PDB file of C-alpha atoms in Angstrom:
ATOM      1  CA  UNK A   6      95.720  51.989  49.678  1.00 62.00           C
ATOM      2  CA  UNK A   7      97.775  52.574  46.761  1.00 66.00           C
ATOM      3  CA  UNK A   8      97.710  48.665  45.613  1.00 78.00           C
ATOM      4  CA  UNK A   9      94.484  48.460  45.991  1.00 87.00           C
ATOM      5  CA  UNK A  10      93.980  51.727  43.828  1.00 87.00           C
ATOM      6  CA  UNK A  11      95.269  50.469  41.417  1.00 88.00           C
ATOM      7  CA  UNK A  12      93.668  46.480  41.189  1.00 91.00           C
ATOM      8  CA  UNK A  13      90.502  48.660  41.642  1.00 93.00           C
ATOM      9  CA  UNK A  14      91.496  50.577  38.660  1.00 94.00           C
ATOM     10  CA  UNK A  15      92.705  47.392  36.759  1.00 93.00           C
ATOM     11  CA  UNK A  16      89.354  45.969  37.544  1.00 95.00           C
ATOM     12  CA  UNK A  17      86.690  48.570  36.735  1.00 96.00           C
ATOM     13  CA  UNK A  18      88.815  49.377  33.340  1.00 95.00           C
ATOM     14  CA  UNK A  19      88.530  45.794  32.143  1.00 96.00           C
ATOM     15  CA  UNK A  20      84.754  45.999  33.268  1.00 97.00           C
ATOM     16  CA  UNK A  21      84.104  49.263  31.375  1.00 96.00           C
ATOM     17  CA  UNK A  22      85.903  47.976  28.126  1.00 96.00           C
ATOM     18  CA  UNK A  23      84.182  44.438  28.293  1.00 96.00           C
ATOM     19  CA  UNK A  24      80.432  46.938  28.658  1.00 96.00           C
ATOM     20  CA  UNK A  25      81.670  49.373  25.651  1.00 96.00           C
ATOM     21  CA  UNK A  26      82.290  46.545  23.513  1.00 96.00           C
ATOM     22  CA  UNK A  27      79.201  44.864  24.378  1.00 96.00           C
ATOM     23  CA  UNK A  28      77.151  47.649  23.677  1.00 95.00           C
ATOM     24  CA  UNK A  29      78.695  48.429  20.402  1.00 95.00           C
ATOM     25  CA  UNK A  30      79.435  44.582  19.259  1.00 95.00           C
ATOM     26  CA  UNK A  31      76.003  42.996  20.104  1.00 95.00           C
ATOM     27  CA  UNK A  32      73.929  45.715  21.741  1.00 96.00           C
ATOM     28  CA  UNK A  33      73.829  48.235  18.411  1.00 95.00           C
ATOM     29  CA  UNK A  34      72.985  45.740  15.795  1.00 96.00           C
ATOM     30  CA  UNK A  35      70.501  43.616  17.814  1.00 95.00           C
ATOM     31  CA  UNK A  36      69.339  47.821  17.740  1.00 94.00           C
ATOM     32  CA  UNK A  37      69.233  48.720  14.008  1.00 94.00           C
ATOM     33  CA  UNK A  38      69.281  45.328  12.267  1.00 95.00           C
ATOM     34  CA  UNK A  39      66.492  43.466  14.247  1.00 94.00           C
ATOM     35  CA  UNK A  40      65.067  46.591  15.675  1.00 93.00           C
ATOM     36  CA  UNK A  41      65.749  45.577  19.471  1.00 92.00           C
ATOM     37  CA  UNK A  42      66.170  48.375  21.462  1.00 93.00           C
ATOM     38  CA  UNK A  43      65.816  47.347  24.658  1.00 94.00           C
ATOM     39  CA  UNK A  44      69.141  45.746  24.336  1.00 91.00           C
ATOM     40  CA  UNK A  45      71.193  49.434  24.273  1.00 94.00           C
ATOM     41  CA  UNK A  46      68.875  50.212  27.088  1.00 94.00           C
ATOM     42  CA  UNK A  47      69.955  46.848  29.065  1.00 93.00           C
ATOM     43  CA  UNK A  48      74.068  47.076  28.035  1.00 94.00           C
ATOM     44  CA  UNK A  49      73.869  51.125  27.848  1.00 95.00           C
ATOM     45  CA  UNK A  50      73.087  51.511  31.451  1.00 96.00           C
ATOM     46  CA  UNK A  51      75.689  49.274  32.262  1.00 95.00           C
ATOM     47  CA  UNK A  52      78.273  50.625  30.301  1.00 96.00           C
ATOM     48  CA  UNK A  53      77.066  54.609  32.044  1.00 96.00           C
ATOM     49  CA  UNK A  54      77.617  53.027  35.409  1.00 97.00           C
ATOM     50  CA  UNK A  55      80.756  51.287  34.658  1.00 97.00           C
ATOM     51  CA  UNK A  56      82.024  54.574  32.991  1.00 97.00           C
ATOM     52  CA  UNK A  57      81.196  56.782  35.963  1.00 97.00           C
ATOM     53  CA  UNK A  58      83.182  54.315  38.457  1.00 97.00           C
ATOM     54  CA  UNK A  59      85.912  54.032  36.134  1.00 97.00           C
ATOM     55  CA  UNK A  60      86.839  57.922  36.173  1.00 97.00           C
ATOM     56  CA  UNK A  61      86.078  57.649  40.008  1.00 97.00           C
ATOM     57  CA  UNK A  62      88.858  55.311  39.740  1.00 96.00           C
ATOM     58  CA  UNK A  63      90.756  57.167  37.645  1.00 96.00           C
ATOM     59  CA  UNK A  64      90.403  60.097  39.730  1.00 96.00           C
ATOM     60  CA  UNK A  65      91.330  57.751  43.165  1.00 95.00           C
ATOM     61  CA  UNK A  66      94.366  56.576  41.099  1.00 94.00           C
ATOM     62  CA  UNK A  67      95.573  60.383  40.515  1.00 95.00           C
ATOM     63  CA  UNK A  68      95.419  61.131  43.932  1.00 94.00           C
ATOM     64  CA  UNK A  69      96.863  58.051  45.535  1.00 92.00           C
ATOM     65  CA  UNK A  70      99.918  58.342  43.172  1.00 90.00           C
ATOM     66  CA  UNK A  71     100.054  61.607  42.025  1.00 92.00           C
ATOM     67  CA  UNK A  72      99.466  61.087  38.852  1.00 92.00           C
ATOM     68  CA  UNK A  73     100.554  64.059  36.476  1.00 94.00           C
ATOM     69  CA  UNK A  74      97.800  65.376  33.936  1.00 96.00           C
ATOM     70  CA  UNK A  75      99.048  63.663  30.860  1.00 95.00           C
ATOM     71  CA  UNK A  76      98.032  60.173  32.118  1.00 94.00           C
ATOM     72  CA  UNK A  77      94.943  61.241  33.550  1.00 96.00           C
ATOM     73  CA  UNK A  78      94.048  62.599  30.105  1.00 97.00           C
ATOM     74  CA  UNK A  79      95.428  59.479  28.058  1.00 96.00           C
ATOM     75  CA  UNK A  80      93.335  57.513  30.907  1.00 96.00           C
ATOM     76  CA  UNK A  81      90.244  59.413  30.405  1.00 96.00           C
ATOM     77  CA  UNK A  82      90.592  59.298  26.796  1.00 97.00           C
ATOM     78  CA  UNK A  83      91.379  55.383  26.965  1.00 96.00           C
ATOM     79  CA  UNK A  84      86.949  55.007  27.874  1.00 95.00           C
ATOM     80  CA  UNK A  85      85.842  56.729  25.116  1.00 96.00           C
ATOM     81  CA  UNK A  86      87.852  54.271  22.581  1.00 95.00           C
ATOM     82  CA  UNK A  87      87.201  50.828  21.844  1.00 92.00           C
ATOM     83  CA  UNK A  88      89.908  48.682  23.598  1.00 95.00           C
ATOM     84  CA  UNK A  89      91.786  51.800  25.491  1.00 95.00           C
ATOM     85  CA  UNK A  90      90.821  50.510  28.887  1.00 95.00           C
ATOM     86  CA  UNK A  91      92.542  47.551  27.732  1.00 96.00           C
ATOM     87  CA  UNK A  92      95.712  48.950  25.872  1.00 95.00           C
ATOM     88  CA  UNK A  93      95.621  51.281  29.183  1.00 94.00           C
ATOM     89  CA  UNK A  94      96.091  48.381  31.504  1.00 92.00           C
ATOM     90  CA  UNK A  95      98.595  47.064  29.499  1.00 92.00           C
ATOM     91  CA  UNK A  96     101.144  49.973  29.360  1.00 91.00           C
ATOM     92  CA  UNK A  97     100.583  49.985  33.315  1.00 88.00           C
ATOM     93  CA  UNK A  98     102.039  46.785  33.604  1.00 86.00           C
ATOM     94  CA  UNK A  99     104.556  47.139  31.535  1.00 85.00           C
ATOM     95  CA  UNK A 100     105.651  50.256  34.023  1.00 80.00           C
ATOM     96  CA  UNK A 101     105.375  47.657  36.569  1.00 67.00           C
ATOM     97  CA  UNK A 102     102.887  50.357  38.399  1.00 53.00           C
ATOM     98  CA  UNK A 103     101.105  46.915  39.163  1.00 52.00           C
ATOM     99  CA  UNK A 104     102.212  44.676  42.289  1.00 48.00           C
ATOM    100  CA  UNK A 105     101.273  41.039  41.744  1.00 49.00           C
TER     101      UNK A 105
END
């Protein structure tokens, strides 16, 4: 359970950060430069679902190991910035929190 909490999280973080930078990177400006809208509808519903299972995974992940609330905030905050998910992920291998 706790490997797989973490691949899960791993996973769903890389998911969520590929979606946010999809929806600001091609979604927006297909939006407001050739008035496209249905493109942020298409990659922003996406990105909400991704989001939601992401801090269910974060949430699984704080449970399983006990995570104290620091990381859970830094986690949470990693979503709402471009790349976090990613820079995320990469400080949790570095701890080695990852089992290959």
């Amino acid at each position: 359970m706790l490997k797989r909490s973490l691949k899960f999280l791993h996973y769903v973080g890389l998911a969520e950060g590929c979606s946010f930078l999809l929806l600001l990177g091609i979604a927006m400006p297909l939006k407001y430069f050739m008035d496209l809208p249905q493109a942020v509808r298409l990659f922003g519903m996406a990105h909400g679902v991704l989001f939601v299972l992401y801090l269910i995974a974060v949430a699984v992940v704080t449970l399983t190991h006990r995570w104290p609330l620091k990381r859970v905030v830094i986690a949470v905050i990693a979503a709402f910035l471009p790349f976090g998910p990613f820079v995320l992920d990469g400080r949790l291998r570095k701890e080695q929190q990852f089992l290959k």
